[in-house]
PDB file of C-alpha atoms in Angstrom:
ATOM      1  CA  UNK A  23      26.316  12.100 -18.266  1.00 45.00           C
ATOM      2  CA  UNK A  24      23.730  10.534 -15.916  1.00 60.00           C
ATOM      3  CA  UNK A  25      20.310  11.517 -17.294  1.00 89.00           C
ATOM      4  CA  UNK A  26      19.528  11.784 -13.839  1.00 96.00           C
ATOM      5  CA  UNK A  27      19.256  15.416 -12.010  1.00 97.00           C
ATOM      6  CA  UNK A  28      16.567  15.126  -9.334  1.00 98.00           C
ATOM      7  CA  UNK A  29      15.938  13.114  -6.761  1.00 98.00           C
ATOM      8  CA  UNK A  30      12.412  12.930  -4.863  1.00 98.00           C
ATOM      9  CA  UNK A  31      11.112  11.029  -2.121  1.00 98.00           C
ATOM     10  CA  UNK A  32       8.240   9.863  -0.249  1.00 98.00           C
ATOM     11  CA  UNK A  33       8.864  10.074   3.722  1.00 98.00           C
ATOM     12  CA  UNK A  34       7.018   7.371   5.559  1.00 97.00           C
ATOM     13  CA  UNK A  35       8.769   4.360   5.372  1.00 97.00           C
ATOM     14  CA  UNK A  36      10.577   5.349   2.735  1.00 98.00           C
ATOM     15  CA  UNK A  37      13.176   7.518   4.934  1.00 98.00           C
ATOM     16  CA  UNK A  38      11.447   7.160   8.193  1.00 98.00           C
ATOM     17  CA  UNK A  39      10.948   4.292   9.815  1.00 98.00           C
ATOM     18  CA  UNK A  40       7.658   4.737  10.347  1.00 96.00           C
ATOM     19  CA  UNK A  41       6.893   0.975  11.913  1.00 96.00           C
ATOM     20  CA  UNK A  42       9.202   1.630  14.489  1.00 97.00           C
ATOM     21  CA  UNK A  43       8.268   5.361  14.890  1.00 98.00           C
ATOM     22  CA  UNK A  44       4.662   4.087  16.094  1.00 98.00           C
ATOM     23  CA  UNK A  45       6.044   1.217  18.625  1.00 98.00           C
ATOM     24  CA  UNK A  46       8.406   4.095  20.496  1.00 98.00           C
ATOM     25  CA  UNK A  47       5.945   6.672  20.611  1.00 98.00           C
ATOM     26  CA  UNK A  48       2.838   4.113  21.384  1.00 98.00           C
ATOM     27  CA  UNK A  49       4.882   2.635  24.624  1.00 98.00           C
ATOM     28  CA  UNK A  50       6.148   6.224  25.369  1.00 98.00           C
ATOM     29  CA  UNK A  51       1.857   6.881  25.310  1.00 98.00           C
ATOM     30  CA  UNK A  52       0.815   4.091  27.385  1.00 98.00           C
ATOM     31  CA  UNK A  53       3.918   5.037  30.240  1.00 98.00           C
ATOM     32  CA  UNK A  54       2.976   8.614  29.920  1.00 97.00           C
ATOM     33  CA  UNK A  55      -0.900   8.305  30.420  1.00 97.00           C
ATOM     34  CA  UNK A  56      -0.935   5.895  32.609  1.00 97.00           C
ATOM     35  CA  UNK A  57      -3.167   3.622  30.276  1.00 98.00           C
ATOM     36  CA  UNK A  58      -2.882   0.699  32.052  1.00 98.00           C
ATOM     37  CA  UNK A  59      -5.761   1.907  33.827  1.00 97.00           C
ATOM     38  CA  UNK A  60      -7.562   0.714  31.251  1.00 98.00           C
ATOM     39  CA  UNK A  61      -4.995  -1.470  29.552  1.00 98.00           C
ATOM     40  CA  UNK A  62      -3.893  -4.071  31.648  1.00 97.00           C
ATOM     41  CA  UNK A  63      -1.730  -5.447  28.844  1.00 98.00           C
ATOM     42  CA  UNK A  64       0.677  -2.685  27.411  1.00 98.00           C
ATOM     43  CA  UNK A  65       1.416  -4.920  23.675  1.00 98.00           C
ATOM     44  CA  UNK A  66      -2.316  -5.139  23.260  1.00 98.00           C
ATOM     45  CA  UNK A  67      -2.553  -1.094  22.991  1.00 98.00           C
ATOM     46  CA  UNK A  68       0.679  -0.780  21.220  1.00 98.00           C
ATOM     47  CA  UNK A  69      -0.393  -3.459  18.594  1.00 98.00           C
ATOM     48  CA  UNK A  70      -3.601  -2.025  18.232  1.00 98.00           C
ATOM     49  CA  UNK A  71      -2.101   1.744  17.831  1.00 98.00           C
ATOM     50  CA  UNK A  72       0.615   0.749  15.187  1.00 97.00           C
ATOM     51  CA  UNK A  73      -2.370  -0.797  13.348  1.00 97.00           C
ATOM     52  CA  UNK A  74      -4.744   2.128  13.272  1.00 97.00           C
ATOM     53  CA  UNK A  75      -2.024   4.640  12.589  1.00 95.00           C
ATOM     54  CA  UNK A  76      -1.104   2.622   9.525  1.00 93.00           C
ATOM     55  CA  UNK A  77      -4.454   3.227   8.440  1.00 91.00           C
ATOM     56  CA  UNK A  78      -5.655   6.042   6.263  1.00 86.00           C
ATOM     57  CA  UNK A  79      -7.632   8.578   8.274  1.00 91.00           C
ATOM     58  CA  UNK A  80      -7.827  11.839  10.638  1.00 93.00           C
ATOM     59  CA  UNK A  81      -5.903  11.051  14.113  1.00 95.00           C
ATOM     60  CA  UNK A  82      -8.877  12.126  15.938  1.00 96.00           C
ATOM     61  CA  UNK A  83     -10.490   9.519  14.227  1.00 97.00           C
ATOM     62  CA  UNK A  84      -7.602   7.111  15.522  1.00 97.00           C
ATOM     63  CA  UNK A  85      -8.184   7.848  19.081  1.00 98.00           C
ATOM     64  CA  UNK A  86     -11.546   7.648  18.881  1.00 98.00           C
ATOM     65  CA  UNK A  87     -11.376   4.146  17.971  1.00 98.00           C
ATOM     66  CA  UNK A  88      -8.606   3.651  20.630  1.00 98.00           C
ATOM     67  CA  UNK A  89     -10.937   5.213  23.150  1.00 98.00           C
ATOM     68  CA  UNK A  90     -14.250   3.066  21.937  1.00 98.00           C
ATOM     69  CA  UNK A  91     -11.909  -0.190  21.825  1.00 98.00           C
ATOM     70  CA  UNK A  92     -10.335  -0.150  25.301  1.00 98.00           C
ATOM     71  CA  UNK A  93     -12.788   1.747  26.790  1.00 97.00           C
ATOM     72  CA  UNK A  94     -11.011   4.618  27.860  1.00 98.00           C
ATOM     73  CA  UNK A  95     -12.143   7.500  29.538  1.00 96.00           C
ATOM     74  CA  UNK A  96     -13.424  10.039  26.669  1.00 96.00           C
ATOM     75  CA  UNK A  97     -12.242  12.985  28.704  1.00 95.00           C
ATOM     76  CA  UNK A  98      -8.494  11.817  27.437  1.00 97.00           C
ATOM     77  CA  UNK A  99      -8.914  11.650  24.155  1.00 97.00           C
ATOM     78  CA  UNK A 100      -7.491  15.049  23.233  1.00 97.00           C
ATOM     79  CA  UNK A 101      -4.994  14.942  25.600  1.00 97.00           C
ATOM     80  CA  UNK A 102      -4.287  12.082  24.064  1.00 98.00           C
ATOM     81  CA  UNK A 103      -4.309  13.769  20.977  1.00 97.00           C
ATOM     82  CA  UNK A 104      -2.573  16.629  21.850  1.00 98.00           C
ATOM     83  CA  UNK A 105       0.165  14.339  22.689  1.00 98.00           C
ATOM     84  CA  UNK A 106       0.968  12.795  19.347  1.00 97.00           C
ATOM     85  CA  UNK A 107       0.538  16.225  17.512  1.00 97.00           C
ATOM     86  CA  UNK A 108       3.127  17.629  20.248  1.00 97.00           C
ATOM     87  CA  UNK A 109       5.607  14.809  20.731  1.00 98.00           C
ATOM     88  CA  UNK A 110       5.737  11.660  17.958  1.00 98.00           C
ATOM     89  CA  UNK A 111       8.218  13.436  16.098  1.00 97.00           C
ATOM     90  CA  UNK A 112      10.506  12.979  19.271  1.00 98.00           C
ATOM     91  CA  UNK A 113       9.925   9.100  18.546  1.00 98.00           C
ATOM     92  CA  UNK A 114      10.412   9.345  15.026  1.00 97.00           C
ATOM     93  CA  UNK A 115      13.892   7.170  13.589  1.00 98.00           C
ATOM     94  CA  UNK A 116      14.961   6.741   9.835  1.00 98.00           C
ATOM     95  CA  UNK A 117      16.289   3.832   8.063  1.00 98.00           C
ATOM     96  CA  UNK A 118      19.694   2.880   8.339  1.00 98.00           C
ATOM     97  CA  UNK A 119      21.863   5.057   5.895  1.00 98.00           C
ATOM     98  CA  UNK A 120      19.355   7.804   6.045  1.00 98.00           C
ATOM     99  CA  UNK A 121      22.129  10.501   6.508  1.00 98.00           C
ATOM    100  CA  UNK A 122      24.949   9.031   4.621  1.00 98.00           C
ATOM    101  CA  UNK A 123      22.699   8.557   1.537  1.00 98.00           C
ATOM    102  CA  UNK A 124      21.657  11.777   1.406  1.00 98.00           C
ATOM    103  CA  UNK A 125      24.958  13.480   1.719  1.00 98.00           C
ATOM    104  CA  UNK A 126      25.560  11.477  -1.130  1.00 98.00           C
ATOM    105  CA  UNK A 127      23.252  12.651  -3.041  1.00 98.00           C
ATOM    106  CA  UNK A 128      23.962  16.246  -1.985  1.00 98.00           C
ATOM    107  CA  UNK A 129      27.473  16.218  -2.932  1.00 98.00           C
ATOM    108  CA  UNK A 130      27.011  14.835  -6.645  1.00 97.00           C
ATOM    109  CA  UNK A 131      24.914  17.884  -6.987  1.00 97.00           C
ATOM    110  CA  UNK A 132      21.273  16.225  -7.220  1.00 98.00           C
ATOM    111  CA  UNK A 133      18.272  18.594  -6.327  1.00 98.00           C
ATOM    112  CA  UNK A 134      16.426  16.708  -3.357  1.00 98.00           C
ATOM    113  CA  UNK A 135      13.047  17.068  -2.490  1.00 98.00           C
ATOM    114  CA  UNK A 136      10.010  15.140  -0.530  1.00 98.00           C
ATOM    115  CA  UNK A 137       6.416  14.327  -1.392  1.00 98.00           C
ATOM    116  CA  UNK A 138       4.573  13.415   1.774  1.00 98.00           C
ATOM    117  CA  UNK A 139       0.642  12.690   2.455  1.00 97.00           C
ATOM    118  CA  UNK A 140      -0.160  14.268   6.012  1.00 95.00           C
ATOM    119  CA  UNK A 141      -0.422  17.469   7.842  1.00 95.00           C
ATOM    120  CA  UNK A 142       1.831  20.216   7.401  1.00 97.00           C
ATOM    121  CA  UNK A 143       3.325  20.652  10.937  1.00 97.00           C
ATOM    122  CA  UNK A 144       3.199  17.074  11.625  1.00 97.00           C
ATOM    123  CA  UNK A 145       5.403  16.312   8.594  1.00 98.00           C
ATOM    124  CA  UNK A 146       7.790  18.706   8.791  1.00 98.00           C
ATOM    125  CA  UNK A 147       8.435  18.186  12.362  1.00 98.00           C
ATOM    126  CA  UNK A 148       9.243  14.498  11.667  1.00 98.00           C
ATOM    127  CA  UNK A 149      11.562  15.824   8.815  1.00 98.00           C
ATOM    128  CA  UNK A 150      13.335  18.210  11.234  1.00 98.00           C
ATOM    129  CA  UNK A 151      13.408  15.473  13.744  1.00 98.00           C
ATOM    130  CA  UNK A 152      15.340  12.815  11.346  1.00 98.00           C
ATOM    131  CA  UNK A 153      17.931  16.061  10.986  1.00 98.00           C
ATOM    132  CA  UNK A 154      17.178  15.688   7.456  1.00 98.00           C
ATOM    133  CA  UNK A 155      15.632  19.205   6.135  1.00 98.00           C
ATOM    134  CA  UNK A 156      18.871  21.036   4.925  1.00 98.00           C
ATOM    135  CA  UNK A 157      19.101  17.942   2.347  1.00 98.00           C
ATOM    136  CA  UNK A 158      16.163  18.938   0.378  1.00 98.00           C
ATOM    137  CA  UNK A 159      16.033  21.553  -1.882  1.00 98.00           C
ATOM    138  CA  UNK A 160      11.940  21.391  -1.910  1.00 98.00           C
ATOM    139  CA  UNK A 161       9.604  19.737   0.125  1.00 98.00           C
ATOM    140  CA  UNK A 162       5.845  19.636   0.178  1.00 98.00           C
ATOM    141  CA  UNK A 163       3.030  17.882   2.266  1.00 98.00           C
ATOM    142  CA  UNK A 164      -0.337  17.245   1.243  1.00 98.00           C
ATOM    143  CA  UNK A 165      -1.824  19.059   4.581  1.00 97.00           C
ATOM    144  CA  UNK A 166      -0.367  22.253   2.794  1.00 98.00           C
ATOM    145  CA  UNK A 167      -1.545  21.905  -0.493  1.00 98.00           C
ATOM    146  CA  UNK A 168      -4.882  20.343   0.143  1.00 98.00           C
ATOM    147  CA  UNK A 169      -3.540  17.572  -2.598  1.00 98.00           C
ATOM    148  CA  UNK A 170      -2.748  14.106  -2.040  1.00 97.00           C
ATOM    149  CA  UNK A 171      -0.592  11.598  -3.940  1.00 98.00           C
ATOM    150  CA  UNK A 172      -1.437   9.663  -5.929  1.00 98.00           C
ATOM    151  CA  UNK A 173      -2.398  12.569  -7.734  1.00 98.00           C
ATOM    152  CA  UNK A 174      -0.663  13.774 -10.721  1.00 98.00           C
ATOM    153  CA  UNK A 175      -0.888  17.933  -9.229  1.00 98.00           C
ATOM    154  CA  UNK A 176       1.010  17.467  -6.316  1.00 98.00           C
ATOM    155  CA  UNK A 177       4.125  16.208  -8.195  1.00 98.00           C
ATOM    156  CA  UNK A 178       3.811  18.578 -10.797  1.00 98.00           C
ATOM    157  CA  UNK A 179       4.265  21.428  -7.977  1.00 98.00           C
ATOM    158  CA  UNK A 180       7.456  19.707  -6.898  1.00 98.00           C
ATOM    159  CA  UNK A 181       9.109  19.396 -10.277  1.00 98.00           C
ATOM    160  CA  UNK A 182       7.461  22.833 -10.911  1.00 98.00           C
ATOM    161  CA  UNK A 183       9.415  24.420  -7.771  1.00 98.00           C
ATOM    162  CA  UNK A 184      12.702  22.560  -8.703  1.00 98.00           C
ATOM    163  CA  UNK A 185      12.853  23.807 -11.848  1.00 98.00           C
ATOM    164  CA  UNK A 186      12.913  20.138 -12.560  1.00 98.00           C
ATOM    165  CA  UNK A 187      11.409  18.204 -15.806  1.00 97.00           C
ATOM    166  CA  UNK A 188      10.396  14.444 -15.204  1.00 97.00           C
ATOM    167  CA  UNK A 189      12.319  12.753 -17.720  1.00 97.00           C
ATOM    168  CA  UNK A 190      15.057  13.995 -15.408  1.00 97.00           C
ATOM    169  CA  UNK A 191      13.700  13.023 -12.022  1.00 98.00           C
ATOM    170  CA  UNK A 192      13.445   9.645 -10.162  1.00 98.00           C
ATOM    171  CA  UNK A 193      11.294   9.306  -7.243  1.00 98.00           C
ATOM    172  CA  UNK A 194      11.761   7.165  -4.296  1.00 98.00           C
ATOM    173  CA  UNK A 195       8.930   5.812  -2.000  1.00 98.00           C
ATOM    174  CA  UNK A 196       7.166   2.552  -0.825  1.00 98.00           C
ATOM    175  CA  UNK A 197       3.786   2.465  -2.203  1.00 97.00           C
ATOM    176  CA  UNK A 198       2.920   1.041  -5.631  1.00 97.00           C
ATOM    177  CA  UNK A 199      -0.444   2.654  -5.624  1.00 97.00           C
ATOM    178  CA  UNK A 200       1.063   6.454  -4.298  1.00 98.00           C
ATOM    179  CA  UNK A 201       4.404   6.427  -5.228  1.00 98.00           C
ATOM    180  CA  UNK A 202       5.458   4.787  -7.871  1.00 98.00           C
ATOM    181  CA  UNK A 203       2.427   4.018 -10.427  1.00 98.00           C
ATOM    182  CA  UNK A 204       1.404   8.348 -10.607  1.00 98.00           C
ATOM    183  CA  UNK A 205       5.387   9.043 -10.515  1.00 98.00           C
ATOM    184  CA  UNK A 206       5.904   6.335 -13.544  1.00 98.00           C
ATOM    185  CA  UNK A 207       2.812   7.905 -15.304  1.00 98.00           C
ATOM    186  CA  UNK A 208       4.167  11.413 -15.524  1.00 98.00           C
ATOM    187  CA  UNK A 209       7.694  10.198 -17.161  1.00 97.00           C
ATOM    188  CA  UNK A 210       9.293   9.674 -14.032  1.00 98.00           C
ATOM    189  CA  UNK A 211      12.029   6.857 -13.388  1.00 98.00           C
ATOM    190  CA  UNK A 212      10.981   4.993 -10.137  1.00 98.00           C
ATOM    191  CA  UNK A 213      12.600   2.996  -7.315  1.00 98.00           C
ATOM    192  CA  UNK A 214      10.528   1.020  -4.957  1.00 98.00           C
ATOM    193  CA  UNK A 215      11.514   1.074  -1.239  1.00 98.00           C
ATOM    194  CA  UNK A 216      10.797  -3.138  -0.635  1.00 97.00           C
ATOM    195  CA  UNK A 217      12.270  -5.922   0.150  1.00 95.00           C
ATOM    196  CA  UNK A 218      10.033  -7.528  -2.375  1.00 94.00           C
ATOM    197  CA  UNK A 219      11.474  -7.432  -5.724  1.00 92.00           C
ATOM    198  CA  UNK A 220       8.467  -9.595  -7.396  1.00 94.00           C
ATOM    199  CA  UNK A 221       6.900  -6.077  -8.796  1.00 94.00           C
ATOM    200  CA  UNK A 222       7.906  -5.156 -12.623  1.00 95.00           C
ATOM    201  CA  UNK A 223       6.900  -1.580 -12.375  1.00 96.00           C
ATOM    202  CA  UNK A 224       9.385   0.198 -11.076  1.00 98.00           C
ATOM    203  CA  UNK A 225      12.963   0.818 -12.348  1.00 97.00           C
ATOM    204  CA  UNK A 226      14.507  -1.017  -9.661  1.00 98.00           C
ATOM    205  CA  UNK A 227      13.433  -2.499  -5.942  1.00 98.00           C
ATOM    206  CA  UNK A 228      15.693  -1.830  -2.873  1.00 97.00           C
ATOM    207  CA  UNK A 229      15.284  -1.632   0.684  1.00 97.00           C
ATOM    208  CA  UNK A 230      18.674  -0.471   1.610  1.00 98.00           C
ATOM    209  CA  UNK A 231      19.087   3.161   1.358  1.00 98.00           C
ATOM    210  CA  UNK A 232      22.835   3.028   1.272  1.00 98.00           C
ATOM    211  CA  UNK A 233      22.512   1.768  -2.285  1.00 98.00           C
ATOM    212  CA  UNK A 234      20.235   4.163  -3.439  1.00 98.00           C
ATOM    213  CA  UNK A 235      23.171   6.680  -4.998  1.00 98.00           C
ATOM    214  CA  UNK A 236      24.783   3.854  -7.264  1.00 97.00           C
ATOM    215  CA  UNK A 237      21.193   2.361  -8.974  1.00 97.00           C
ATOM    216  CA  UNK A 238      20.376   6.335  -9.672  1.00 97.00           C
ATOM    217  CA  UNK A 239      23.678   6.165 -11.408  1.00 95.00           C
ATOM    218  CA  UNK A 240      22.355   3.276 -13.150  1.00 93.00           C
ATOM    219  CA  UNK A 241      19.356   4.407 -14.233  1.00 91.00           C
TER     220      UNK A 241
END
């Protein structure tokens, strides 16, 4: 029997593509807003977006910059805001294989659930976006715990509310530092969402979530 029961993941580009996520929603933005009253050049605000958001820090904090940098009027920034809270999970896409891997997972009886840094609402409504949530068994964000990975606690709930123990679990996400390194720590097997297979910490490296099922097998 696979010594495997439980499968966790991270969410940002892990399951959602979260690269191409920020390029809809950014040229959605810059249409919507009419920002090329102070952007002539619509790839200079999209590049400069992607970048920011890809960044660790508040959003208002984002569009600050965003304001300072192109000069936009301050009197937008939280409709600007308000905007991305209200309607980037309508630009949200996953990875290929998103759905079929997780029905996969689903029917060989795995409990699924997601560890992701970032507010509650703003999460989840990705998550409900991708048509994912009625995979996962368990999921919990950082914005509602007040506990961000890479720290030990905020796995601990997870395995805690699966009923889960760790020599049992594998988790699945895309940062060394976040992911895999705090996951490996607490007895966890890891897999590394990359297309850079130079690392020798994780269990296994792939960037193609159709395969995910058979190296859990494997594990």
């Amino acid at each position: 029997m696979n010594k495997v029961d439980t499968v966790i993941f991270d969410l940002d580009q892990t399951l959602l593509d979260k690269n191409q996520s920020l390029l809809n929603f950014a040229n959605y933005q810059y249409e919507q807003s009419s920002l090329v009253r102070f952007i002539p050049n619509k790839q200079d605000f999209i590049v400069k977006f992607s970048e920011l958001n890809n960044i660790v820090m508040p959003k208002e904090e984002v569009y600050e910059k965003l304001v300072h940098i192109f000069n936009i009027d301050k009197s937008l920034h939280a409709e600007l805001l308000n905007d991305l809270d209200n309607n980037f999970h309508v630009y949200s896409v996953g990875f290929p294989g998103l759905h079929e891997m997780l029905k996969t997972l689903k029917e060989r009886g795995y409990k699924l659930g997601i560890i992701t840094n970032g507010r509650d609402f703003y999460q989840r409504n990705k998550i409900s976006a991708l048509g994912i949530s009625d995979y996962f068994n368990e999921i919990v964000t950082s914005g509602a715990v007040n506990i961000k990975k890479p720290d030990h606690a905020i796995f601990r709930i997870v395995l805690n509310n699966l009923q889960s123990s760790s020599e049992r679990s594998v988790f699945i996400g895309d940062s060394l530092k976040a992911d895999v390194i705090p996951a490996k720590e607490l007895g966890m097997f890891t897999i590394l969402k990359s297309n850079d297979s130079s690392s020798t910490v994780p269990d296994a490296i792939c960037d193609d979530l159709t395969k995910i099922p058979n190296i859990i097998l494997s594990l």
